[in-house]
mmCIF file of C-alpha atoms in Angstrom:
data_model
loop_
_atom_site.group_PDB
_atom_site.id
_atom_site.type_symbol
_atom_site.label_atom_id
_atom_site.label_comp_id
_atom_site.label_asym_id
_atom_site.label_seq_id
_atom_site.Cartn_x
_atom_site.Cartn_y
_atom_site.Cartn_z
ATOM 1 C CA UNK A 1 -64.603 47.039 -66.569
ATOM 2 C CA UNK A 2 -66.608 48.889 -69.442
ATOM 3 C CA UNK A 3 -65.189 49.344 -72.342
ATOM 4 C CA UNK A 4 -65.321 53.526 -72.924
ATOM 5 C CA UNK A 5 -63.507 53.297 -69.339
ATOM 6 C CA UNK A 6 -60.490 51.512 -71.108
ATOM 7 C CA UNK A 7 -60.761 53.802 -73.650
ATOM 8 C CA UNK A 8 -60.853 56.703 -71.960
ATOM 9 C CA UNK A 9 -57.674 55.685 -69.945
ATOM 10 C CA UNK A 10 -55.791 54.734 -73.056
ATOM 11 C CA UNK A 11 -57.041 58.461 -74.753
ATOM 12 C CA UNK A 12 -55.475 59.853 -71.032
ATOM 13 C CA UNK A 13 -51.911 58.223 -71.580
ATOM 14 C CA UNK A 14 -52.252 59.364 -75.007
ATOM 15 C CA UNK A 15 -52.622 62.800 -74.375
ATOM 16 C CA UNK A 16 -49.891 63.454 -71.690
ATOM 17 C CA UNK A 17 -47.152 61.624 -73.816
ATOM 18 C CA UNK A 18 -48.311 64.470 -75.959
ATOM 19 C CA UNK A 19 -47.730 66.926 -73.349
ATOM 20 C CA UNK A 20 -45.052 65.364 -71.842
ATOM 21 C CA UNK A 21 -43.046 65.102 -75.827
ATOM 22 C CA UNK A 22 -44.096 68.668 -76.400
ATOM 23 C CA UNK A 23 -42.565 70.073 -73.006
ATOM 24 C CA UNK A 24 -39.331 68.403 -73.639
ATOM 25 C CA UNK A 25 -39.225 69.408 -77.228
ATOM 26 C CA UNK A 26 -39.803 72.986 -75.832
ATOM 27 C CA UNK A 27 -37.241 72.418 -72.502
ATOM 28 C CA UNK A 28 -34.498 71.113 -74.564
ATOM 29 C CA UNK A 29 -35.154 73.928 -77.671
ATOM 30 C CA UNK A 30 -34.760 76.333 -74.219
ATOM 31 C CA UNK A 31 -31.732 75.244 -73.444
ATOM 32 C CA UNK A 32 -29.970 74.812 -76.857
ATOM 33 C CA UNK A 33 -30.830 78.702 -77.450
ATOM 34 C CA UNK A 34 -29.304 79.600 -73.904
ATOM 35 C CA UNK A 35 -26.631 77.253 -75.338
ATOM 36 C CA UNK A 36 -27.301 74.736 -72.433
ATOM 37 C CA UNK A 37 -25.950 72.361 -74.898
ATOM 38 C CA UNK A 38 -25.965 68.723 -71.922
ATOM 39 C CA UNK A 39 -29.551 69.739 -70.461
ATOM 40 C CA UNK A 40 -30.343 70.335 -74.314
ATOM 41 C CA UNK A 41 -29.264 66.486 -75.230
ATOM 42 C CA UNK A 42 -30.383 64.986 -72.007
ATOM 43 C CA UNK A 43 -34.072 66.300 -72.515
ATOM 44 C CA UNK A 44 -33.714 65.442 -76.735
ATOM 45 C CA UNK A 45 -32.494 61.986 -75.674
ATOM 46 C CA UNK A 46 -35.499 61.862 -72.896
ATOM 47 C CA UNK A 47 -37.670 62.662 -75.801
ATOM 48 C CA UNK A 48 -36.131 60.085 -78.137
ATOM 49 C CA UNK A 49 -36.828 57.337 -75.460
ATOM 50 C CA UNK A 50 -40.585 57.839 -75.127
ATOM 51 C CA UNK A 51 -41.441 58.408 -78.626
ATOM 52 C CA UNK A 52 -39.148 56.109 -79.924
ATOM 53 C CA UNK A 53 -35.991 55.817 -82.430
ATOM 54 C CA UNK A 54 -38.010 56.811 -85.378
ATOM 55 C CA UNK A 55 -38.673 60.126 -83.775
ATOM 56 C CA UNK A 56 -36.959 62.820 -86.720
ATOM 57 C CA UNK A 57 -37.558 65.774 -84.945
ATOM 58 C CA UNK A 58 -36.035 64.992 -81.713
ATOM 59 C CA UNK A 59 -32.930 62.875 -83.736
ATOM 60 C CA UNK A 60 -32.512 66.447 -85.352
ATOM 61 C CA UNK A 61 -32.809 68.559 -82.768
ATOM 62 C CA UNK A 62 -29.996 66.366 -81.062
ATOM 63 C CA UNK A 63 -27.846 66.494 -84.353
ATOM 64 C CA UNK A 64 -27.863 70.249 -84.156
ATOM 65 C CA UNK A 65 -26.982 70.108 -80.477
ATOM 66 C CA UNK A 66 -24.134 67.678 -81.382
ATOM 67 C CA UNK A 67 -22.637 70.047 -83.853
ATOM 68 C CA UNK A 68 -22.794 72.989 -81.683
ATOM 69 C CA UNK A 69 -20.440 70.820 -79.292
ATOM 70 C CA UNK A 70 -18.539 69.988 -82.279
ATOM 71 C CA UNK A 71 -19.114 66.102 -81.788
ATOM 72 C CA UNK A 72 -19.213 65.586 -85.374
ATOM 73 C CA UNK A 73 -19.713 61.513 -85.322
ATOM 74 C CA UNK A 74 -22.627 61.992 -82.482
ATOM 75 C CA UNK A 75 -24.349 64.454 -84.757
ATOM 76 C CA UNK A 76 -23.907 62.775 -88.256
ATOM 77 C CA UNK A 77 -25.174 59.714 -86.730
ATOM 78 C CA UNK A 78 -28.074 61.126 -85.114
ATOM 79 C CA UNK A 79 -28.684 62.830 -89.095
ATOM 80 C CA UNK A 80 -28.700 59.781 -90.609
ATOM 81 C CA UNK A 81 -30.909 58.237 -87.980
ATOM 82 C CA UNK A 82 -33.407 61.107 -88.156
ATOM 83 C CA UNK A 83 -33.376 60.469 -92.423
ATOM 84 C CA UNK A 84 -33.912 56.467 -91.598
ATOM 85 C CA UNK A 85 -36.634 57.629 -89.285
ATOM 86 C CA UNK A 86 -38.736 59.847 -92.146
ATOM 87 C CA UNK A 87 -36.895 60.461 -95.330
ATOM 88 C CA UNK A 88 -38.768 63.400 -96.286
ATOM 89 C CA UNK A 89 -37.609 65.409 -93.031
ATOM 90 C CA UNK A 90 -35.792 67.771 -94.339
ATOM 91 C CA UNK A 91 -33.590 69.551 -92.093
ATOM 92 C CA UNK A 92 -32.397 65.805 -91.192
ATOM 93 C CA UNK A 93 -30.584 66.102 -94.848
ATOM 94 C CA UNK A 94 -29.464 69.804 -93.853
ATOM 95 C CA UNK A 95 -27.986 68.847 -90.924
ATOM 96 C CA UNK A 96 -26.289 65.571 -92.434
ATOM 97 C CA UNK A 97 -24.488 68.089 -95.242
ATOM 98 C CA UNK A 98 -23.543 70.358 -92.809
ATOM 99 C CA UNK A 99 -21.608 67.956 -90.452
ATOM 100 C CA UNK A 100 -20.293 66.607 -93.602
ATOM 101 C CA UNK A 101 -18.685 69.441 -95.050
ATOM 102 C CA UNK A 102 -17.606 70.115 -91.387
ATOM 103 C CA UNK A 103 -15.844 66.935 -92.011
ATOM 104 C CA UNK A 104 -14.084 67.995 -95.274
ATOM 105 C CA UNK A 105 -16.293 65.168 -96.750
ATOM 106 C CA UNK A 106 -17.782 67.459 -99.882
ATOM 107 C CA UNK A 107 -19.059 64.874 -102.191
ATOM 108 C CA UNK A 108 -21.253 63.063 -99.313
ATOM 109 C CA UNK A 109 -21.894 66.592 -98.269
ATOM 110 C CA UNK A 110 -22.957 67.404 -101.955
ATOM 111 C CA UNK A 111 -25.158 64.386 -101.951
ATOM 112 C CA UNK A 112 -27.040 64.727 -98.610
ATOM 113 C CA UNK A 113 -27.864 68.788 -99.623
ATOM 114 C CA UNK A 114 -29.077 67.956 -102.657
ATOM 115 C CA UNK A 115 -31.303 64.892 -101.506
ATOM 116 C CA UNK A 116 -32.843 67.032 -98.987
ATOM 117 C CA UNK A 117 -33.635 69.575 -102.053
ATOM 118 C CA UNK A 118 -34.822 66.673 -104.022
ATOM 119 C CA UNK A 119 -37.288 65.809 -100.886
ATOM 120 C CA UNK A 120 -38.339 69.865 -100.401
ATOM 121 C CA UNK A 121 -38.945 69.728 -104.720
ATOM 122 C CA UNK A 122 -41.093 66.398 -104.441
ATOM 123 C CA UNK A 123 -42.661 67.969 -101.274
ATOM 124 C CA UNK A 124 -43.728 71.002 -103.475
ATOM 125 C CA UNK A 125 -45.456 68.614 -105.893
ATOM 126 C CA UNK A 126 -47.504 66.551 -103.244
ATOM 127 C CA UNK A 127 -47.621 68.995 -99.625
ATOM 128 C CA UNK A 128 -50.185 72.181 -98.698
ATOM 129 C CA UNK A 129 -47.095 74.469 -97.976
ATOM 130 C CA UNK A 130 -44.600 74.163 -101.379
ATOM 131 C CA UNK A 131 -41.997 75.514 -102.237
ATOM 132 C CA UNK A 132 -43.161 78.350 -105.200
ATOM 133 C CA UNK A 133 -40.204 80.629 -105.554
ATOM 134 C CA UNK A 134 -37.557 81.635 -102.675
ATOM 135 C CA UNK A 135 -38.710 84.417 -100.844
ATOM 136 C CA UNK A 136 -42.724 84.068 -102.243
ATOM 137 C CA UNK A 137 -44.823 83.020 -99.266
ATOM 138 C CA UNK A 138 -47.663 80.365 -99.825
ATOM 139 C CA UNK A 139 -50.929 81.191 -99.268
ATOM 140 C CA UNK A 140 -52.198 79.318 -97.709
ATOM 141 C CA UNK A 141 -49.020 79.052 -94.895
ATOM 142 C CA UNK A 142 -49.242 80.950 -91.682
ATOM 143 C CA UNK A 143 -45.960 83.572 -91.535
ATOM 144 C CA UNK A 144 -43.213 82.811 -94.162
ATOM 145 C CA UNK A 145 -42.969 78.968 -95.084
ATOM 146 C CA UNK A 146 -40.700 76.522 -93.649
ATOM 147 C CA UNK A 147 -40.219 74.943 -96.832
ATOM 148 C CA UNK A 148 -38.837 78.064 -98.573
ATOM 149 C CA UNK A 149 -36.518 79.182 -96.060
ATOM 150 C CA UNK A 150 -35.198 75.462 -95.900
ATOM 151 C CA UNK A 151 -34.614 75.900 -99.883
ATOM 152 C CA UNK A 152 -32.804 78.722 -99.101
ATOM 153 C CA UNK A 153 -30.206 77.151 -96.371
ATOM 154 C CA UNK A 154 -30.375 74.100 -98.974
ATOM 155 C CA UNK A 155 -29.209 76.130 -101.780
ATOM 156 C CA UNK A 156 -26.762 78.202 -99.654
ATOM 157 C CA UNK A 157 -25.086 75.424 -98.287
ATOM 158 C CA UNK A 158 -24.424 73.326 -101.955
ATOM 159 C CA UNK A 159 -22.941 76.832 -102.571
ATOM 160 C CA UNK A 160 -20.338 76.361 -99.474
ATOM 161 C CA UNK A 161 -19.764 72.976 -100.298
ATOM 162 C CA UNK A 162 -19.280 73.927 -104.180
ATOM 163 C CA UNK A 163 -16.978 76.793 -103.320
ATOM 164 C CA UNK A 164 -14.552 74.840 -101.131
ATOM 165 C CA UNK A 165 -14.302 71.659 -103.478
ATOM 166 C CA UNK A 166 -13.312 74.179 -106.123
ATOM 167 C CA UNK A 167 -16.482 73.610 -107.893
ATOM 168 C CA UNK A 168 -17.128 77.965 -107.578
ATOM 169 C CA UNK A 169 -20.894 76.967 -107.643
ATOM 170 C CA UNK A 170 -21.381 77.595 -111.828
ATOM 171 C CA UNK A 171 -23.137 74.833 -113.315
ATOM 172 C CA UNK A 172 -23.615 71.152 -112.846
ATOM 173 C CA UNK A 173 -22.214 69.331 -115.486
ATOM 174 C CA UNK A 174 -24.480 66.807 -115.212
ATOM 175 C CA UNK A 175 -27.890 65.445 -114.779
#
């Protein structure tokens, strides 16, 4: 058998994965909004099976389902997968805190917020869409950037977490 045959069968498989991660990323968002909440893990899980365990997106996605159903170990686990998976996702970090502080845990709530800040500051350093200043759009981002509206859920949930360990959210103490 030629070679570009091989290839081109290889570049096939390739693709539909693709298609076939993309469809169940957009199936299983589907459901989660119509608040589907089994189809919505089934087809997040189904997604975490073909592309792997290091998949963050689909871990995430299934974290956020797991909190809607209030299955706070399920969704904390799949938060701290998604952060082994890519430390620098994130929402994995936003998700982590909120289960957390779901769990009246507030210092390991505290801590998971303001890692995923840390990553969204270092990712303003080094990535094409940074964070500039909350609410100030980056040019060269399509629609208002992810990163900033992140920062803002980031900074609004320290403040929750602040406000019911008594900390009222006034400075840091610290560095």
């Amino acid at each position: 058998r030629p070679r570009h045959v091989h290839d081109a069968r290889v570049g096939d498989l390739v693709a539909l994965r693709a298609t076939l991660l993309g469809e169940l990323k957009e199936r299983g968002n589907a459901c989660f909004k119509a608040s589907q909440n089994d189809q919505a893990v089934e087809l997040y899980s189904l997604a975490i099976d073909l592309d792997g365990a290091a998949s963050a997106v689909y871990l995430s996605n299934r974290s956020a389902v797991h909190q809607a159903k209030r299955m706070w170990r399920e969704a904390a686990a799949d938060a701290r997968q998604a952060i082994r998976a890519d430390p620098c996702f994130v929402k994995a970090h936003l998700h982590l805190g909120k289960v957390l502080l779901q769990q009246r845990q507030l210092g390991e709530a505290r801590e998971a917020v303001q890692r995923g800040m840390a990553t969204l500051q270092e990712a303003g350093q080094n990535a094409a869409c940074a964070p500039l200043q909350v609410g100030e759009p980056h040019p060269q981002c399509p629609g208002p950037s992810a990163p900033l509206t992140r920062l803002h859920v980031a900074q609004e949930l320290l403040q929750a977490i602040m406000q019911q360990s008594g900390g009222g959210g006034g400075g840091g103490g610290g560095g």
